[in-house]
mmCIF file of C-alpha atoms in Angstrom:
data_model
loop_
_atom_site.group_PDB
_atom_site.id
_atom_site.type_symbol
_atom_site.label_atom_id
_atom_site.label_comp_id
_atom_site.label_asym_id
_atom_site.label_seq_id
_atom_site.Cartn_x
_atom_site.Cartn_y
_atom_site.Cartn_z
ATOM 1 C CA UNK A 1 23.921 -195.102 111.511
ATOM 2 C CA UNK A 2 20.655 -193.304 110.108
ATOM 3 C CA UNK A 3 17.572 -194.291 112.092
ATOM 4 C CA UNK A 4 15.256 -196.638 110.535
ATOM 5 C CA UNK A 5 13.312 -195.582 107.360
ATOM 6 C CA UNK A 6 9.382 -196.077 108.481
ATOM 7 C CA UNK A 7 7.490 -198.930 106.365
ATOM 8 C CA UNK A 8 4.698 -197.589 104.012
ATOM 9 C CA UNK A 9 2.276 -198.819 102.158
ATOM 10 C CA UNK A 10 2.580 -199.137 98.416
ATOM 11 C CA UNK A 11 0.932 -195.390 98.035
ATOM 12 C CA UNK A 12 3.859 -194.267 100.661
ATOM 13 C CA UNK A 13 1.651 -193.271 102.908
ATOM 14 C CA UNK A 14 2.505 -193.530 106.635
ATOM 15 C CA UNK A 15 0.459 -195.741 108.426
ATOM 16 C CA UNK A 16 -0.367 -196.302 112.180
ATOM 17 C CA UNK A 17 1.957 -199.148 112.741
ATOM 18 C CA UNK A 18 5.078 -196.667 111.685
ATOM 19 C CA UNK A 19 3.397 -194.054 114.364
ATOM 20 C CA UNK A 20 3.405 -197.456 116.767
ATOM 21 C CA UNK A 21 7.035 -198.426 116.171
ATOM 22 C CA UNK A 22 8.477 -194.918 116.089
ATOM 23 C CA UNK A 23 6.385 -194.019 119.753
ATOM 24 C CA UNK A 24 7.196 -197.501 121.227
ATOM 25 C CA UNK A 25 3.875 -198.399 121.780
ATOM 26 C CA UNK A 26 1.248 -200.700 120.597
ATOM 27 C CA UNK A 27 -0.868 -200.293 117.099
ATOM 28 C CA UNK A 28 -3.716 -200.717 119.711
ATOM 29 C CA UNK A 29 -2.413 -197.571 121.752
ATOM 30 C CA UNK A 30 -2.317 -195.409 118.413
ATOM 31 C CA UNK A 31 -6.156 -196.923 117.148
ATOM 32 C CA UNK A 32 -7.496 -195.581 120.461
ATOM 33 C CA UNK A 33 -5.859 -192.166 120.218
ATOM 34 C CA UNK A 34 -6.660 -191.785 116.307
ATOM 35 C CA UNK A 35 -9.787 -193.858 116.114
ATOM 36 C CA UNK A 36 -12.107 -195.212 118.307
ATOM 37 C CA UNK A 37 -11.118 -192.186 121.237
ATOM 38 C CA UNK A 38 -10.478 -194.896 124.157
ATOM 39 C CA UNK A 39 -8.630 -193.819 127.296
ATOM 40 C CA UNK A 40 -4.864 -193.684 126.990
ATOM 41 C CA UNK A 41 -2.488 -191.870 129.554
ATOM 42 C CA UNK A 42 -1.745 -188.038 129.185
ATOM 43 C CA UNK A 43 2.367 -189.306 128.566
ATOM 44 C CA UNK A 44 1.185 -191.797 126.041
ATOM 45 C CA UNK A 45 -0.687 -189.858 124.014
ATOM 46 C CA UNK A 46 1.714 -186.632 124.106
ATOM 47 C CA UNK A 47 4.495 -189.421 122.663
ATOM 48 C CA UNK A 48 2.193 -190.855 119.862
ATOM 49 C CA UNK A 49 0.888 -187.547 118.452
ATOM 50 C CA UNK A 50 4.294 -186.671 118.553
ATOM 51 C CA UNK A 51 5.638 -189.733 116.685
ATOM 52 C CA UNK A 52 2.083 -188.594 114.170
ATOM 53 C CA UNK A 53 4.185 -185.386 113.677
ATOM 54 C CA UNK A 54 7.272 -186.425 112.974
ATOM 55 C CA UNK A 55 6.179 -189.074 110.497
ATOM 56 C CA UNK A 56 3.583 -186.872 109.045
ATOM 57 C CA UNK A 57 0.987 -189.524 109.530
ATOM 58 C CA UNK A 58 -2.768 -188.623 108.595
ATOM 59 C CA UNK A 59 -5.413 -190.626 109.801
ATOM 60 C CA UNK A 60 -7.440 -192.829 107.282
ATOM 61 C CA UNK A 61 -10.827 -192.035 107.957
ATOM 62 C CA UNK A 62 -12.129 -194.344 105.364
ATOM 63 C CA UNK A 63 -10.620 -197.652 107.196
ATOM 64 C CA UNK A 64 -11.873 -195.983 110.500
ATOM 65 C CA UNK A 65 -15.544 -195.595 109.059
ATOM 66 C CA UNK A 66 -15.218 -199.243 107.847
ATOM 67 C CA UNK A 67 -13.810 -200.495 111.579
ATOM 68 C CA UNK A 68 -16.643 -198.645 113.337
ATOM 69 C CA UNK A 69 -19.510 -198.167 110.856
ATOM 70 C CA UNK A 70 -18.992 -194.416 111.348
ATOM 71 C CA UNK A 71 -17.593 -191.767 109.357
ATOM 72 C CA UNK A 72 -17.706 -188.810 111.697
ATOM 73 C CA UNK A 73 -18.214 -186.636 108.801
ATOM 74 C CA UNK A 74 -21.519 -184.611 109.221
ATOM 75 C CA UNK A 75 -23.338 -183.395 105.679
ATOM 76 C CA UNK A 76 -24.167 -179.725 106.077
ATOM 77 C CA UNK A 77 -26.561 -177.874 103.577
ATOM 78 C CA UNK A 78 -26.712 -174.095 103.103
ATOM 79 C CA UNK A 79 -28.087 -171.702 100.394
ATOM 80 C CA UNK A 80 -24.894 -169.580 100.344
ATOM 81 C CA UNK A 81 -21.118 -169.510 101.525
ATOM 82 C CA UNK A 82 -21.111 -165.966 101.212
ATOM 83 C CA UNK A 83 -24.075 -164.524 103.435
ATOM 84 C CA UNK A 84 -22.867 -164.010 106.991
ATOM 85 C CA UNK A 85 -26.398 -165.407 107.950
ATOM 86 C CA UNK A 86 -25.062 -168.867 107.268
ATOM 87 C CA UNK A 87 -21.491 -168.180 107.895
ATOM 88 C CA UNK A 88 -22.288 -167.712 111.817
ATOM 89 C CA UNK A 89 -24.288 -170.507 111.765
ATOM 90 C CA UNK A 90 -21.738 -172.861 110.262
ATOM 91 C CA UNK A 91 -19.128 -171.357 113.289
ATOM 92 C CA UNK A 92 -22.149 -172.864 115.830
ATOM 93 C CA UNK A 93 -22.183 -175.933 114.173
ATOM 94 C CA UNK A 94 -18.303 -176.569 113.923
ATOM 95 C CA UNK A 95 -18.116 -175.637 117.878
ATOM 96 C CA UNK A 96 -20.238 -178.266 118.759
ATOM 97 C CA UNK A 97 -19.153 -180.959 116.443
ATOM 98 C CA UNK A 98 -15.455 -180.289 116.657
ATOM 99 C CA UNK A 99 -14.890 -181.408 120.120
ATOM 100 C CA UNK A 100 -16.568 -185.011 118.922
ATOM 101 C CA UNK A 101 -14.298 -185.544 116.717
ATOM 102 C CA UNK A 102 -16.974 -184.993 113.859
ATOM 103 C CA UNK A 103 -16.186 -182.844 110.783
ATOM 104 C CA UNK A 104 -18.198 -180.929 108.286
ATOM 105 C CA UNK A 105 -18.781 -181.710 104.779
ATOM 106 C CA UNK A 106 -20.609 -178.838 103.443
ATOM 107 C CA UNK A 107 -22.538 -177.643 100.328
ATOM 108 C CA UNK A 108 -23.872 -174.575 99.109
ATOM 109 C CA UNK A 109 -27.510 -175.075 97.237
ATOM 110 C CA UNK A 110 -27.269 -171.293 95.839
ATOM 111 C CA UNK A 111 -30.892 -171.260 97.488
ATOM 112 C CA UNK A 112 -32.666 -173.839 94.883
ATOM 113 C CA UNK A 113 -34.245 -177.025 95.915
ATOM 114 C CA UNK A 114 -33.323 -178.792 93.060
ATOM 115 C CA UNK A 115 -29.747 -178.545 93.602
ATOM 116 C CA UNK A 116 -29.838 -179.273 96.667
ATOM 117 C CA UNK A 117 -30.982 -182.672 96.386
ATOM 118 C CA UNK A 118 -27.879 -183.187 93.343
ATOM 119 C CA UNK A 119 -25.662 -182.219 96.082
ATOM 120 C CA UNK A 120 -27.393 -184.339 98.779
ATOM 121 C CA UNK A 121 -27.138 -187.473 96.758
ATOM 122 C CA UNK A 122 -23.527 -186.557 96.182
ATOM 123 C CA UNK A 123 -22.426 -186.074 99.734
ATOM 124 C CA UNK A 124 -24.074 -189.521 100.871
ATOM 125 C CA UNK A 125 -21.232 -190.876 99.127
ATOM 126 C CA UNK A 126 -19.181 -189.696 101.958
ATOM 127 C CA UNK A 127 -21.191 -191.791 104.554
ATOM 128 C CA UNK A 128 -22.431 -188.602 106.504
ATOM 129 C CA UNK A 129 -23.637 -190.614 110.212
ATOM 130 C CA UNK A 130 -26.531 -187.090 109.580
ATOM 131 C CA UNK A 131 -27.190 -184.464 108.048
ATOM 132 C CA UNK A 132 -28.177 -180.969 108.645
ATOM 133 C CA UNK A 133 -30.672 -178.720 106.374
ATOM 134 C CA UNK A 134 -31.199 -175.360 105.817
ATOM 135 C CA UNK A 135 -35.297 -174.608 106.008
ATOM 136 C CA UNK A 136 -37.959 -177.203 105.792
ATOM 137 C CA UNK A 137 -38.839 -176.200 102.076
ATOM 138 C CA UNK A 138 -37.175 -179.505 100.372
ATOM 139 C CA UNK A 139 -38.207 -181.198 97.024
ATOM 140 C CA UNK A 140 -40.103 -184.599 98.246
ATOM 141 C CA UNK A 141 -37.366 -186.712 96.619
ATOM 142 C CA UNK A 142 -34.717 -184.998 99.137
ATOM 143 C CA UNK A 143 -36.771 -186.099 101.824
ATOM 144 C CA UNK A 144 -37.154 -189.606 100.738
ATOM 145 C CA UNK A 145 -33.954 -189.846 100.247
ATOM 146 C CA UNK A 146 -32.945 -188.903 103.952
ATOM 147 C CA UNK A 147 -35.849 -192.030 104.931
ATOM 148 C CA UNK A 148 -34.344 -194.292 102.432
ATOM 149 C CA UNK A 149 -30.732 -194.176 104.114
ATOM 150 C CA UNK A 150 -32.207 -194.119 107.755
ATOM 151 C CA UNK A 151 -29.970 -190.994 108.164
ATOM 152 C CA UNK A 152 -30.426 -188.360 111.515
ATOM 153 C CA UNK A 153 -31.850 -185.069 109.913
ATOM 154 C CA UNK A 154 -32.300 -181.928 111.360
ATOM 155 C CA UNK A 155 -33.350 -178.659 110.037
ATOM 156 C CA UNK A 156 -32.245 -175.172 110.409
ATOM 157 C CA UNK A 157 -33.687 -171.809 110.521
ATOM 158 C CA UNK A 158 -37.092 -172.526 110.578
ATOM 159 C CA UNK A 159 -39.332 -174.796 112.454
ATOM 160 C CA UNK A 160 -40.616 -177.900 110.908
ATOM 161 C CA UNK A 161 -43.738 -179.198 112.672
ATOM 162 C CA UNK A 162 -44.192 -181.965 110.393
ATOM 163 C CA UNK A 163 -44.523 -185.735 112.941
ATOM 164 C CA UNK A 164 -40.823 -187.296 113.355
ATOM 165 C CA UNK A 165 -38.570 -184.545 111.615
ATOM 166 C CA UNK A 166 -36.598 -182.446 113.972
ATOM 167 C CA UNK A 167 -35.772 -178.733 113.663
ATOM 168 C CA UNK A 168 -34.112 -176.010 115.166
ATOM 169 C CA UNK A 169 -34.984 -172.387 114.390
ATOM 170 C CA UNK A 170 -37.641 -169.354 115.130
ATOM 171 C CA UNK A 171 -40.615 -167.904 113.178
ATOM 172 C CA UNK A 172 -39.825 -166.162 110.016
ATOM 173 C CA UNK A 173 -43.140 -164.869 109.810
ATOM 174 C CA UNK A 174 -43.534 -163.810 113.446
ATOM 175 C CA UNK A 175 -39.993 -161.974 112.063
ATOM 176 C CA UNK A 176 -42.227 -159.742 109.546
ATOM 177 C CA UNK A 177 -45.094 -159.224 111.520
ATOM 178 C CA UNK A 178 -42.789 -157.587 114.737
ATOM 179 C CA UNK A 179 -42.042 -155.437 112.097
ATOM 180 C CA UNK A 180 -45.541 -154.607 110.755
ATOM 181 C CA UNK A 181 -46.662 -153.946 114.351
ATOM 182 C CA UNK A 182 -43.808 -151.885 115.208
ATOM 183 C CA UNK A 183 -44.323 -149.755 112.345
ATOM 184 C CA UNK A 184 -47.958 -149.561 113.209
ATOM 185 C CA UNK A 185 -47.301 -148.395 116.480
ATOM 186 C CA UNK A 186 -45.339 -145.365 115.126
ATOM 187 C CA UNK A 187 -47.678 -143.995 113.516
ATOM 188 C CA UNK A 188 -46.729 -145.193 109.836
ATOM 189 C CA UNK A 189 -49.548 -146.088 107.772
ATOM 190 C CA UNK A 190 -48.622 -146.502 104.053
ATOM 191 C CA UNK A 191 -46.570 -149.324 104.432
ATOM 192 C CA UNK A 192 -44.201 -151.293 101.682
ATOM 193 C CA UNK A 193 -42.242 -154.717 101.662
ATOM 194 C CA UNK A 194 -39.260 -154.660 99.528
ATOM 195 C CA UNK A 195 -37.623 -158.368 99.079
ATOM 196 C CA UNK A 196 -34.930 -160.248 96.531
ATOM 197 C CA UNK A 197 -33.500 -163.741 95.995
ATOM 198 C CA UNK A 198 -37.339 -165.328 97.143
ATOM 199 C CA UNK A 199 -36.141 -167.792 98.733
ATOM 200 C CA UNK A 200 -38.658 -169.693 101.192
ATOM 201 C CA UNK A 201 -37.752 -167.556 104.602
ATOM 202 C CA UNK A 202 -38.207 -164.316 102.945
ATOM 203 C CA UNK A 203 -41.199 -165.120 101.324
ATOM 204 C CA UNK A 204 -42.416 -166.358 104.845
ATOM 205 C CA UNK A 205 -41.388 -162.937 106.440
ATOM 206 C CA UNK A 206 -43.458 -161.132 103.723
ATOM 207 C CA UNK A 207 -46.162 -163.163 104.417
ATOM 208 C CA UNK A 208 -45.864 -162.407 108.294
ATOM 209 C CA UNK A 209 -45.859 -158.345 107.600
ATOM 210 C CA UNK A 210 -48.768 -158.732 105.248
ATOM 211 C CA UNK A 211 -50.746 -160.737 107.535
ATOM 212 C CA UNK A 212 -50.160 -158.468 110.406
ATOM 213 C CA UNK A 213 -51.101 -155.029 108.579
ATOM 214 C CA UNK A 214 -54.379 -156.700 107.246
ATOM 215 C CA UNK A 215 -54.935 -158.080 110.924
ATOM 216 C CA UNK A 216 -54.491 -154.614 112.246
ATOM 217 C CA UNK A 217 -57.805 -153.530 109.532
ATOM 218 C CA UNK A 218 -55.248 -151.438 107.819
ATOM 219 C CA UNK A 219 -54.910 -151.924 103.572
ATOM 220 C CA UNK A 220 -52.188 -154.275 102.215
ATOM 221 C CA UNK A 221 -48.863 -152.893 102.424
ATOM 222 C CA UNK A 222 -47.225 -152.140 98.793
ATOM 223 C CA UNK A 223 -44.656 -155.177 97.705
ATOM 224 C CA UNK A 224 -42.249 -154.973 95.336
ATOM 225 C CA UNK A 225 -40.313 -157.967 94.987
ATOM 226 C CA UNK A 226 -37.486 -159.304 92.246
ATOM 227 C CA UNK A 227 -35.788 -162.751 91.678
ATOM 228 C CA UNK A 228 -32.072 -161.076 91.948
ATOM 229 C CA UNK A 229 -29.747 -161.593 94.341
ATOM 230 C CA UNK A 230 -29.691 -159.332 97.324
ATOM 231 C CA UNK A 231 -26.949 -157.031 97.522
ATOM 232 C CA UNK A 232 -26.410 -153.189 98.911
ATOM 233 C CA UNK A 233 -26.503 -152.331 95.622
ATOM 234 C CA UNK A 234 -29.735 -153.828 94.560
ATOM 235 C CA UNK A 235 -31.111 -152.576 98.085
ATOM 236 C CA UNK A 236 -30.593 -148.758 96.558
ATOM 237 C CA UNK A 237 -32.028 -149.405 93.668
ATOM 238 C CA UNK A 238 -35.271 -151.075 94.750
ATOM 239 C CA UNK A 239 -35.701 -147.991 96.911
ATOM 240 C CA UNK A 240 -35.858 -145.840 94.057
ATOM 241 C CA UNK A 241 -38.233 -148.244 92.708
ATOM 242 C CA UNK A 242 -40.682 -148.389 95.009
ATOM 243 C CA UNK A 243 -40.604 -144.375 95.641
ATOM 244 C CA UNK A 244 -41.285 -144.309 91.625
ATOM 245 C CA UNK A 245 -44.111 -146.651 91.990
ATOM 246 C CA UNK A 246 -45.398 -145.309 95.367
ATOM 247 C CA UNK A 247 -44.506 -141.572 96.434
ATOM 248 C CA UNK A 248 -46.309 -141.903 99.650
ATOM 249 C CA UNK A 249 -44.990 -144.612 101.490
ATOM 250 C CA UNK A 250 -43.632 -144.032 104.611
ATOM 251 C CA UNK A 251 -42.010 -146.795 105.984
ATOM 252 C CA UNK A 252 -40.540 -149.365 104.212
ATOM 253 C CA UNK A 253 -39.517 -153.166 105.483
ATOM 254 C CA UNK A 254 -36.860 -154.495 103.862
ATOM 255 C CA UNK A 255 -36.123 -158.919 104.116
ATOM 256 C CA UNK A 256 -32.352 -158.231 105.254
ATOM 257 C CA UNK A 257 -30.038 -155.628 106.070
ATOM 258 C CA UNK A 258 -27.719 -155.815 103.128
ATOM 259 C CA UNK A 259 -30.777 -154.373 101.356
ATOM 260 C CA UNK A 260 -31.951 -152.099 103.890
ATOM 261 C CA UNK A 261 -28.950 -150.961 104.113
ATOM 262 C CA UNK A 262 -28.829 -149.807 100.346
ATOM 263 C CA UNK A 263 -31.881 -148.331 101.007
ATOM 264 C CA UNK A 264 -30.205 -146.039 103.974
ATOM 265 C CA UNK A 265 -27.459 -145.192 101.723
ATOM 266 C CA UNK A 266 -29.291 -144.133 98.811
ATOM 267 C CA UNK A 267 -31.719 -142.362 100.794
ATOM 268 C CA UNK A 268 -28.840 -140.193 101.945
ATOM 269 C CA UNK A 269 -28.472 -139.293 98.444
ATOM 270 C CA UNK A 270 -32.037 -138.356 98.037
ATOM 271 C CA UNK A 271 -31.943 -136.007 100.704
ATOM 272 C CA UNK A 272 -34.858 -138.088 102.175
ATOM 273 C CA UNK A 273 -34.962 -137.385 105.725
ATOM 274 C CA UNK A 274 -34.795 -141.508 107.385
ATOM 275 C CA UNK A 275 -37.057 -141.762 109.550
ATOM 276 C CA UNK A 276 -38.690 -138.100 109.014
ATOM 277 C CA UNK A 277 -39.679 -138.249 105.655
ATOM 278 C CA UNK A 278 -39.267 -142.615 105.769
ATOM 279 C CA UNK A 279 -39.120 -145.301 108.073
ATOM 280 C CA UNK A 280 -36.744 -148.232 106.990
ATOM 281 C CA UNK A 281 -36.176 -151.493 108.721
ATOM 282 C CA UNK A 282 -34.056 -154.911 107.878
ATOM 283 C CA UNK A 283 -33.561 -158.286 108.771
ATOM 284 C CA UNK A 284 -30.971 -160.615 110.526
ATOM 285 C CA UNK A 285 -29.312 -157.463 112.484
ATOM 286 C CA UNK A 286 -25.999 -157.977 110.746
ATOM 287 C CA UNK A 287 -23.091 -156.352 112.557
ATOM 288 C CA UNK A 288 -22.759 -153.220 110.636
ATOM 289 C CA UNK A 289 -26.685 -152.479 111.231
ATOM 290 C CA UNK A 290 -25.882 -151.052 114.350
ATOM 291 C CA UNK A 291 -23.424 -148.442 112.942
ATOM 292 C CA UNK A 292 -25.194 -147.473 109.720
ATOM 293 C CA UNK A 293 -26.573 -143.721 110.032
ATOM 294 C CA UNK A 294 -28.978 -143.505 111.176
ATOM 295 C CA UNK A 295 -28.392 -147.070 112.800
ATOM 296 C CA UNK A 296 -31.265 -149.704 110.936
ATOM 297 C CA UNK A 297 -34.417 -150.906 113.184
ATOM 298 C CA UNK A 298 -34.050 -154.986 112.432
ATOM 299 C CA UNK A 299 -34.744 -158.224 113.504
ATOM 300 C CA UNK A 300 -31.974 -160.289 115.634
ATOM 301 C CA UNK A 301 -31.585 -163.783 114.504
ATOM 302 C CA UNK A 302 -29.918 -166.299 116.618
ATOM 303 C CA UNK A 303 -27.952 -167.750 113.749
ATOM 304 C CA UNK A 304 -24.969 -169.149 115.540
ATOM 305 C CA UNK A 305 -26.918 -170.552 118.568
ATOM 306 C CA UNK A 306 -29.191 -172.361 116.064
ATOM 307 C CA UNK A 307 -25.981 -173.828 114.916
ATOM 308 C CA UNK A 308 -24.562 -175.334 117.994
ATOM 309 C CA UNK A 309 -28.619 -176.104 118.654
ATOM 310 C CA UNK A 310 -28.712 -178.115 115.916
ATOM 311 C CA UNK A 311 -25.524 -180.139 116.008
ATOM 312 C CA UNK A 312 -26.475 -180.488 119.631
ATOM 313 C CA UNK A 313 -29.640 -182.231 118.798
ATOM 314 C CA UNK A 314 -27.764 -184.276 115.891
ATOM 315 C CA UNK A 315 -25.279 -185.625 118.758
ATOM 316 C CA UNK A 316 -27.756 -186.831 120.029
ATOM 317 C CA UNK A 317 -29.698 -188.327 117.111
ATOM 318 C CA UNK A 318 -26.579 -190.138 116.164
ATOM 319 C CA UNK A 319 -25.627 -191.824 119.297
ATOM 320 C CA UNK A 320 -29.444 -193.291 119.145
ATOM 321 C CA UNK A 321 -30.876 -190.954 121.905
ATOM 322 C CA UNK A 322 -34.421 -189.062 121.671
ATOM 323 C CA UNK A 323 -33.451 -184.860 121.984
ATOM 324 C CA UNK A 324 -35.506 -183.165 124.559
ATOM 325 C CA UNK A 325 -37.240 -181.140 122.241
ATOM 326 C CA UNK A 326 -37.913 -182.336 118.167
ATOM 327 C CA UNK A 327 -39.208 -178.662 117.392
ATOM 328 C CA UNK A 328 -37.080 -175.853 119.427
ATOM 329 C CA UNK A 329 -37.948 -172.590 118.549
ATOM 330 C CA UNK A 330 -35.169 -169.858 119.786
ATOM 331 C CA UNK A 331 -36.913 -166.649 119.207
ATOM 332 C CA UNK A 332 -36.038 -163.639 117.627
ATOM 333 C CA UNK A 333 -35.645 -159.960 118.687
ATOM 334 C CA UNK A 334 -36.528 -156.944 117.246
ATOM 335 C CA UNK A 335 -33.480 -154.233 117.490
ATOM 336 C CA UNK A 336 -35.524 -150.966 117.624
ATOM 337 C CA UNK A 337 -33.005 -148.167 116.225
ATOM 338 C CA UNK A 338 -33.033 -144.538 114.487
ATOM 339 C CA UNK A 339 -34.422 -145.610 111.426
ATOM 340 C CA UNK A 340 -37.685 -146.299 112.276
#
């Protein structure tokens, strides 16, 4: 005789009381291994998750945010799915919240303010229990919105000083200025910044190398900077660019590798001797910066530990604790290479 067809509801769905009847147990056993994570023994839960499997059975996390006022969904906002940058940091995030049972909803803002906040209003719909930011640069309404729905916010990136917001991150313009004052120290005097996309952090690390040559009594470094996405490509080309515009440069600091490392490439081209003839250094030490030839001078960004930082210090946010810190700043390192 065929074994019992399990009882659905009227969208066919398996539900926990066909994982209950098909693991012999209680609905009460399966809630506490699905839902609300109470203690159940090792044999227990091995024979419910394996009933789960059989039946197929997905959790409804909509009835478990209504039993327990939580949604364990955590609202994560970044400029861009494609820059590694962000694509570490997301890994740090999902290694921390993962093990909590808490899973990301994510949006890209394509690095503009205003879309950020359509997407933030969009994602509340989900219930978030917090939310995590890229940068502290947000349109006013964003913010207000965060108040309005009492919502645990931290930021990323950067470090947001403002009283009662919470951040996790390192000095973007401390970023520019290591540079300026490396440079400096070799010698290099007719400095450039080249920088695309404009988005708050690079402007910040422009401002940090400017601020740093001037402080140093030497004259404002040359800046050419364009609205376009950053790309190897575009990296070449601005290097052309800026030799056009300014034949005597000698060193040139570029606001991430993917551009500096156009500029390495095309320079190779030129037949312009890196760093004999030009000094070139990047941003975010991506993987490949150490391999480039000559290998790029840049600036090592603890993307992935700010990610597991800040879900750290959203853990604790949500379960109504006070972090240690509201303003952790992780530092940065300069990676002094050939280039420069």
């Amino acid at each position: 005789m065929a074994g019992r067809k399990p009882r659905t509801t009227m969208t066919g769905r398996v539900t926990m009381q066909d994982v209950a009847a098909q693991a012999g147990t209680s609905m009460i056993s399966v809630s506490r291994v699905f839902r609300s994570g109470g203690q159940v023994s090792p044999a227990l839960r091995a024979r419910i998750e394996a009933a789960a499997a059989k039946l197929g059975y997905v959790p409804d996390r909509a009835a478990s945010a209504l039993a327990s006022a939580r949604s364990m969904n955590v609202a994560v906002l970044i400029p861009s799915i494609t820059n590694t940058v962000f694509v570490e940091m997301l890994a740090g995030i999902d290694e921390v919240l993962s093990p909590h049972g808490y899973q990301m909803i994510m949006a890209t803002a394509l690095y503009s303010a205003a879309e950020e906040l359509r997407l933030l209003r969009g994602l509340l719909a989900f219930r978030p229990d917090g939310v995590l930011l890229t940068g502290i640069d947000h349109q006013p309404a964003t913010l207000q919105l965060l108040q309005s729905q009492a919502l645990p916010a931290v930021h990323m990136m950067e470090l947001n000083g403002q009283p009662g917001a919470y951040s996790v991150g390192f000095s973007q313009e401390q970023g520019g200025a290591a540079i300026a004052r490396h440079f400096l120290a070799r010698g290099y005097r007719k400095l450039g910044f080249i920088a695309a996309q404009l988005d708050p952090r690079t402007i910040a690390r422009g401002a940090g190398f400017r601020q740093a040559v001037l402080a140093a009594g030497q004259p404002a470094p040359y800046e050419l900077m364009v609205p376009e996405r950053s790309s190897v490509g575009l990296g070449a080309k601005l290097l052309q660019d800026a030799l056009a515009a300014r034949p005597a440069l000698d060193a040139l600091f570029f606001c991430n590798d993917d551009l500096a490392q156009g500029a390495l490439f095309q320079a190779q081209r030129l037949g312009l001797a890196v760093p004999g003839r030009l000094a070139i250094a990047g941003f975010n030490d991506l993987p490949a910066s150490a391999w480039t030839s000559p290998a790029l001078t840049s600036v090592a960004t603890p993307r992935e530990q700010v990610g597991r930082r800040a879900a750290s210090m959203l853990l604790e946010l949500m379960a109504g604790r006070e972090p240690p810190t509201r303003c952790e700043d992780l530092g940065f390192t300069l990676n002094v290479r050939e280039s420069s």
